[in-house]
Coordinates of N, CA and C in Angstrom, one line a residue:
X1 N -4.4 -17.7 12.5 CA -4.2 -16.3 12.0 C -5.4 -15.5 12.3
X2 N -4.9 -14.5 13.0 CA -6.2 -13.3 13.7 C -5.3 -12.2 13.2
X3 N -6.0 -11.2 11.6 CA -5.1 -10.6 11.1 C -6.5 -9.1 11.3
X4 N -6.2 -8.5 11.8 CA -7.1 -7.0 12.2 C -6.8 -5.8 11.0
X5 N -7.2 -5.3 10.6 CA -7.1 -3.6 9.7 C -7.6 -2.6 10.5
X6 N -6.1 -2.0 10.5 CA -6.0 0.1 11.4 C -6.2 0.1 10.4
X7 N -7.3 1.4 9.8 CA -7.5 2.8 9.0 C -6.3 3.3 9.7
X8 N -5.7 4.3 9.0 CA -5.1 5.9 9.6 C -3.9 5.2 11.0
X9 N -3.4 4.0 10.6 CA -2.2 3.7 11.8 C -0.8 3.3 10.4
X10 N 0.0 4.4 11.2 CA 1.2 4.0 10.3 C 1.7 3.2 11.2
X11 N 2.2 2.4 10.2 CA 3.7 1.3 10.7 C 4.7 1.5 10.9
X12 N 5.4 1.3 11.3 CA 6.9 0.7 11.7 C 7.9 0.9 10.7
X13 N 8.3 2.0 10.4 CA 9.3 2.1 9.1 C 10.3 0.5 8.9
X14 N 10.6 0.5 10.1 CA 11.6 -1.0 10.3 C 10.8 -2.4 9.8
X15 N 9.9 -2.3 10.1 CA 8.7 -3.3 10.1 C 8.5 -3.3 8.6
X16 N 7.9 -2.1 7.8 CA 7.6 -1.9 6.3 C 8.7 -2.3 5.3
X17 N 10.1 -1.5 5.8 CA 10.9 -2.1 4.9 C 11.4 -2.9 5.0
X18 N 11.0 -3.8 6.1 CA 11.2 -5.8 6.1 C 10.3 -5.7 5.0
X19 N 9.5 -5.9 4.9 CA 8.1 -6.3 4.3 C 8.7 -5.9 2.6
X20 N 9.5 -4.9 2.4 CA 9.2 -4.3 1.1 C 10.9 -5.5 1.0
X21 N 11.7 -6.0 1.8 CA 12.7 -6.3 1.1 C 12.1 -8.0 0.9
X22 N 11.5 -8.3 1.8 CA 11.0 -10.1 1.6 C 10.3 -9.7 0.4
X23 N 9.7 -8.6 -0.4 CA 9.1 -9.0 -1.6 C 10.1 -8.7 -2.6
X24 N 11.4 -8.4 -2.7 CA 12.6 -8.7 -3.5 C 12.3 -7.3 -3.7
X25 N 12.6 -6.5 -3.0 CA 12.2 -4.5 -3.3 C 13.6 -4.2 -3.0
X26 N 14.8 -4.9 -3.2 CA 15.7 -4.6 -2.2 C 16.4 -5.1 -1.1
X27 N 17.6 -4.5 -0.7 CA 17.7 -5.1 0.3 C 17.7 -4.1 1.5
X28 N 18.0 -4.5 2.7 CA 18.0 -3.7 3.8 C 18.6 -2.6 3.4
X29 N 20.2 -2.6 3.3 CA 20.7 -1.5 3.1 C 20.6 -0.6 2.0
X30 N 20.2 -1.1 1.5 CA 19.5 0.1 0.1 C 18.6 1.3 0.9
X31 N 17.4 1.3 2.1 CA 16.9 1.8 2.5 C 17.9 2.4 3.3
X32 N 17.4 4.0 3.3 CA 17.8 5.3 4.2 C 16.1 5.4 5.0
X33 N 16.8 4.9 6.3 CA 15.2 4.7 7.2 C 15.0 6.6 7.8
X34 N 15.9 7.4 7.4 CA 15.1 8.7 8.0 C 14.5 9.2 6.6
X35 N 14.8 8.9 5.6 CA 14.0 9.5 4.5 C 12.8 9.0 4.4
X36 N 12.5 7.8 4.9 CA 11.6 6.8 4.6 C 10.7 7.1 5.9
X37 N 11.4 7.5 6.5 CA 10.7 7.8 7.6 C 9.5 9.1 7.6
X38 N 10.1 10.2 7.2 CA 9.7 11.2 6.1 C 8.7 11.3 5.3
X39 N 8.7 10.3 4.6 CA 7.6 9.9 3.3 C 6.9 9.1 3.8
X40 N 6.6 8.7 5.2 CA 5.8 7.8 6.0 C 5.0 9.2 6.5
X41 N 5.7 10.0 7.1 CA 5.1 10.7 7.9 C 4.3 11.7 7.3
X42 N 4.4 11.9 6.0 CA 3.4 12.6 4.9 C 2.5 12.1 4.2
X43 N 2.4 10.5 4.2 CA 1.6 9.7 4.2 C 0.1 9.4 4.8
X44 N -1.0 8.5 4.2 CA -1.8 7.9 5.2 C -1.7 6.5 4.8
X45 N -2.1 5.5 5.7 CA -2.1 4.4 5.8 C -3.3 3.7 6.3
X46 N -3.0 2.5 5.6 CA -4.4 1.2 6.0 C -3.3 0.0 6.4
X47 N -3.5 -0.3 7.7 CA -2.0 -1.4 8.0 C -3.0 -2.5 8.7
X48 N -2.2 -3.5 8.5 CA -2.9 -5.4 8.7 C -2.1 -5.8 9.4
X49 N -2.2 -6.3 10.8 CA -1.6 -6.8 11.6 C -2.1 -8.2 12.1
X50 N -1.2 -9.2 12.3 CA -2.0 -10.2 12.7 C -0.9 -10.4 14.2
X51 N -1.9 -10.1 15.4 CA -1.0 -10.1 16.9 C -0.8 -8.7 16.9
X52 N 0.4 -8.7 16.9 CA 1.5 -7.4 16.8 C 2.2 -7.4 15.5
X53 N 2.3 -8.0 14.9 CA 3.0 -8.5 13.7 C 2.6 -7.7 12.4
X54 N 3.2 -6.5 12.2 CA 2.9 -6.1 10.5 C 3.1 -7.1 9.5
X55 N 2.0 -7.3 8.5 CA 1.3 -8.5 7.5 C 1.4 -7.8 6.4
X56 N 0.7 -6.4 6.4 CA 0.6 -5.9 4.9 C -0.1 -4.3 5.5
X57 N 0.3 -3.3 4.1 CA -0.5 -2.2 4.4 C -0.3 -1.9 3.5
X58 N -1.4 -0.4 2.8 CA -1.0 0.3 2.0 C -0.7 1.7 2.6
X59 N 0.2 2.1 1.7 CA 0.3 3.3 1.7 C -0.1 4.5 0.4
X60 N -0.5 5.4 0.8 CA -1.4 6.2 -0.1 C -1.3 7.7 0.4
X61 N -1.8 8.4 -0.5 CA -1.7 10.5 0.1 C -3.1 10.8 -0.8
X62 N -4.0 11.4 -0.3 CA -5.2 12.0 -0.5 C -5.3 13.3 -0.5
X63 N -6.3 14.2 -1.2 CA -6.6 15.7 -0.6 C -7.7 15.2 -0.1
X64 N -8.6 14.1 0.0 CA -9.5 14.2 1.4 C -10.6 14.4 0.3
X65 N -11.1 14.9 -1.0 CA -12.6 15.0 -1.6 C -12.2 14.4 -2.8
X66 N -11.5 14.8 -3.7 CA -11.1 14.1 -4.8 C -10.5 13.2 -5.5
X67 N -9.5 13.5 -5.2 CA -8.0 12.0 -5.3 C -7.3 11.4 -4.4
X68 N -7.5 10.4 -4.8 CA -6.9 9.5 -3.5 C -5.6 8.7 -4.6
X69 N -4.6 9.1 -4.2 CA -2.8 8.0 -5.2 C -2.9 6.8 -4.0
X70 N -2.9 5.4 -4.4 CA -2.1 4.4 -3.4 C -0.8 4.3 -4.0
X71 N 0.1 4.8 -3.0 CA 1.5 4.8 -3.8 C 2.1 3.2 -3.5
X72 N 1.7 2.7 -2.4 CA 2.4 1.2 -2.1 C 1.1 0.3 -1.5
X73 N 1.1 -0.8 -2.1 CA 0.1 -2.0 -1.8 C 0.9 -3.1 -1.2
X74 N 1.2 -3.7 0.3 CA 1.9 -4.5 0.3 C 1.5 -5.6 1.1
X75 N 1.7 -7.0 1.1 CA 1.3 -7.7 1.9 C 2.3 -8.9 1.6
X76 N 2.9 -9.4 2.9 CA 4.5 -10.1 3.1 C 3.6 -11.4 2.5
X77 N 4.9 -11.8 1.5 CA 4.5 -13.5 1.2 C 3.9 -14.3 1.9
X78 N 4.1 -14.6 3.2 CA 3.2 -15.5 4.1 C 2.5 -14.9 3.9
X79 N 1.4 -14.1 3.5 CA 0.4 -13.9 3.8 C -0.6 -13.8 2.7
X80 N 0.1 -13.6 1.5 CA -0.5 -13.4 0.5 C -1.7 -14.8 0.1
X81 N -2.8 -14.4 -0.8 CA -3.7 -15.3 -0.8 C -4.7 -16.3 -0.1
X82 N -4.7 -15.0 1.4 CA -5.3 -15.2 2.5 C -6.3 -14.1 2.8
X83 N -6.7 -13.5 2.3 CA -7.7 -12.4 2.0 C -7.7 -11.3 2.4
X84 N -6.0 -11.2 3.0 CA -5.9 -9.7 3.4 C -5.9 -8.6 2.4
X85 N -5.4 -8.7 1.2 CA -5.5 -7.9 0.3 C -7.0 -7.4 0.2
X86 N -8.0 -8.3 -0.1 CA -9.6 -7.6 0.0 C -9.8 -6.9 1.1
X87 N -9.3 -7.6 2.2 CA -9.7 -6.8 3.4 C -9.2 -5.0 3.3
X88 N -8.3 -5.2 3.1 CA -7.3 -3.8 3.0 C -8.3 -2.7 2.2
X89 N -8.6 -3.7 0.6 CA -9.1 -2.7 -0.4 C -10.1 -2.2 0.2
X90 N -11.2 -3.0 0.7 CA -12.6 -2.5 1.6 C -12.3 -1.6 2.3
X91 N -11.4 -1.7 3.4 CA -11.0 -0.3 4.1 C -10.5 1.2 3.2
X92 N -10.2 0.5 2.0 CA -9.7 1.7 1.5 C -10.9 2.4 0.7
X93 N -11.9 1.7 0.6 CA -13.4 1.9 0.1 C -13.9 2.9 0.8
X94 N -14.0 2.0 2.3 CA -14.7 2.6 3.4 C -14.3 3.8 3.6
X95 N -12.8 4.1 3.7 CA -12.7 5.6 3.9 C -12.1 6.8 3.1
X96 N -11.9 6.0 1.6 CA -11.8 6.9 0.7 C -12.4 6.8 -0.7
X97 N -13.7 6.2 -0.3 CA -13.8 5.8 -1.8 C -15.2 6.8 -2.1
X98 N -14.7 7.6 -1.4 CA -16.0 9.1 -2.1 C -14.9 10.2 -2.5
X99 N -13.6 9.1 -2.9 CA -12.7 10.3 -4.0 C -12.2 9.1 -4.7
X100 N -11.9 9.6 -6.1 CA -11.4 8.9 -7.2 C -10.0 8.8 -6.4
X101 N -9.8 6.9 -6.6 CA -9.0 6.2 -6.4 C -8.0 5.7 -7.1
X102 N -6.9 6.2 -7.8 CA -5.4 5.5 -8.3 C -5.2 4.8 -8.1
X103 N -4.5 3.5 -9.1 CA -3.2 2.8 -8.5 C -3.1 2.5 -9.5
X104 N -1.6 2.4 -9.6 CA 0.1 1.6 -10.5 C -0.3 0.4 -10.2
X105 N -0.2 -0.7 -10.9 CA 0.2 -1.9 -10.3 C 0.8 -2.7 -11.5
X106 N 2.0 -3.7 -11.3 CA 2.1 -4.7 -12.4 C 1.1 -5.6 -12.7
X107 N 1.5 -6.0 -14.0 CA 0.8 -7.1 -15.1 C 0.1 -7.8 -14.0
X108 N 0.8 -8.9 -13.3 CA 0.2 -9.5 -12.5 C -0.6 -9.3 -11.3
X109 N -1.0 -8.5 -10.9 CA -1.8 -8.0 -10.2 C -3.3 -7.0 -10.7
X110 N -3.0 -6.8 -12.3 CA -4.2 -6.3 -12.8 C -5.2 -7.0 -12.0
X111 N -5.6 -8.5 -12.2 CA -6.6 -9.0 -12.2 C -7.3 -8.5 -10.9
X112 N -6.5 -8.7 -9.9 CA -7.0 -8.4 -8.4 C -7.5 -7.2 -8.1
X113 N -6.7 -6.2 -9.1 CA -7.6 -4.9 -8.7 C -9.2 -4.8 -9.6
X114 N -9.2 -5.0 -10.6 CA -10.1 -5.3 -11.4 C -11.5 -6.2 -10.5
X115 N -10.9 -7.5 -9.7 CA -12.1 -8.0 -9.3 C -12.3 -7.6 -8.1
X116 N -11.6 -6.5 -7.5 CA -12.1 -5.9 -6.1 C -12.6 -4.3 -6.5
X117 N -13.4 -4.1 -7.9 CA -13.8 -3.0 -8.2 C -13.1 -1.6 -9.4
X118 N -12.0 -1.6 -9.2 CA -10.9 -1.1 -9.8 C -11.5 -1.1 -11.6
X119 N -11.5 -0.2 -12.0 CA -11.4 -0.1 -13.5 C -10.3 0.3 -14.1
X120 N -9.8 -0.1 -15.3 CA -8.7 0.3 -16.0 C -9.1 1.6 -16.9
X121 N -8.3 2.8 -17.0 CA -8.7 3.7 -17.3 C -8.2 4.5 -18.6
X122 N -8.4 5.5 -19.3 CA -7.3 5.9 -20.1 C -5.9 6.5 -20.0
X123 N -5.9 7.4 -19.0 CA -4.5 7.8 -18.4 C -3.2 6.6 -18.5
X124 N -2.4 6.8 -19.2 CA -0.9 6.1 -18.9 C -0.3 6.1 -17.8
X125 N 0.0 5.7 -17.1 CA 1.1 6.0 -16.2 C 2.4 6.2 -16.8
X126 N 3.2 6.8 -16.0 CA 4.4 7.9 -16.6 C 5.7 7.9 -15.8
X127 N 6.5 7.4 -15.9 CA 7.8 7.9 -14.4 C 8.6 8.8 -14.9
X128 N 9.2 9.4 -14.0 CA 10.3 10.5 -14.1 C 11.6 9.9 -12.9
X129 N 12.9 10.5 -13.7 CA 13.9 10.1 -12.4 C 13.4 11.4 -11.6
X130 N 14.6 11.3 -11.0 CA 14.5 12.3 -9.3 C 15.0 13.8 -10.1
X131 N 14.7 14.9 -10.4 CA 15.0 15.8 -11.0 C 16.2 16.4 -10.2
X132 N 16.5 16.3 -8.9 CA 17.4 17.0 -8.3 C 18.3 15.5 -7.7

């Protein structure tokens, strides 16, 4: 395993939502690949490749000095618990961590964010359906 991290390289819409359905996000056909395509392309990205092979990436939207949202943290089951997740956060250090950094995550993943720096804050997180 020779798994590399792009700063600022998006992925493969096709590639990502393999990745989001092997983590039970879905199935293929659930995804509309030009919408997705869309919300990629308004995006920035930290993507892990091992070969050519998409492994994991996040996806996130910054204004570049203050906030940085990671809207998706993902890394495909083969891969998980192989240190790409640290590796990713580091990059996401390296190039955004001179703006306050978000993230959602479930129960089970508190811990990870927590020991790669992450504090738990007072803000709730909140969802809304789609208003239109």
């Amino acid at each position: 395993m020779s798994v590399r991290i792009f700063p600022n390289k998006q992925p493969n819409v096709h590639e990502a939502i393999d990745i989001y359905c092997n983590l039970g996000w879905g199935k293929l056909q659930d995804y509309n690949f030009e919408i997705w395509k869309k919300a990629f392309d308004n995006s920035d990205f930290i993507s892990a490749y091992d070969e050519n092979k998409l492994v994991g990436f996040i996806r996130l939207i910054s204004d570049g000095f203050h906030d940085t949202q990671v809207l998706e943290f993902v890394v495909t089951p083969k891969y998980q618990h192989c240190g790409i997740g640290k590796l990713l956060i580091e990059e996401l250090k390296d190039n955004w961590g001179h703006t306050d950094i978000y993230c959602n995550t479930v129960d089970k993943n508190i811990d990870f964010f927590l020991d790669n720096g992450f504090k738990r804050n007072r803000l709730a997180p909140i969802s809304k359906a789609k208003f239109k």
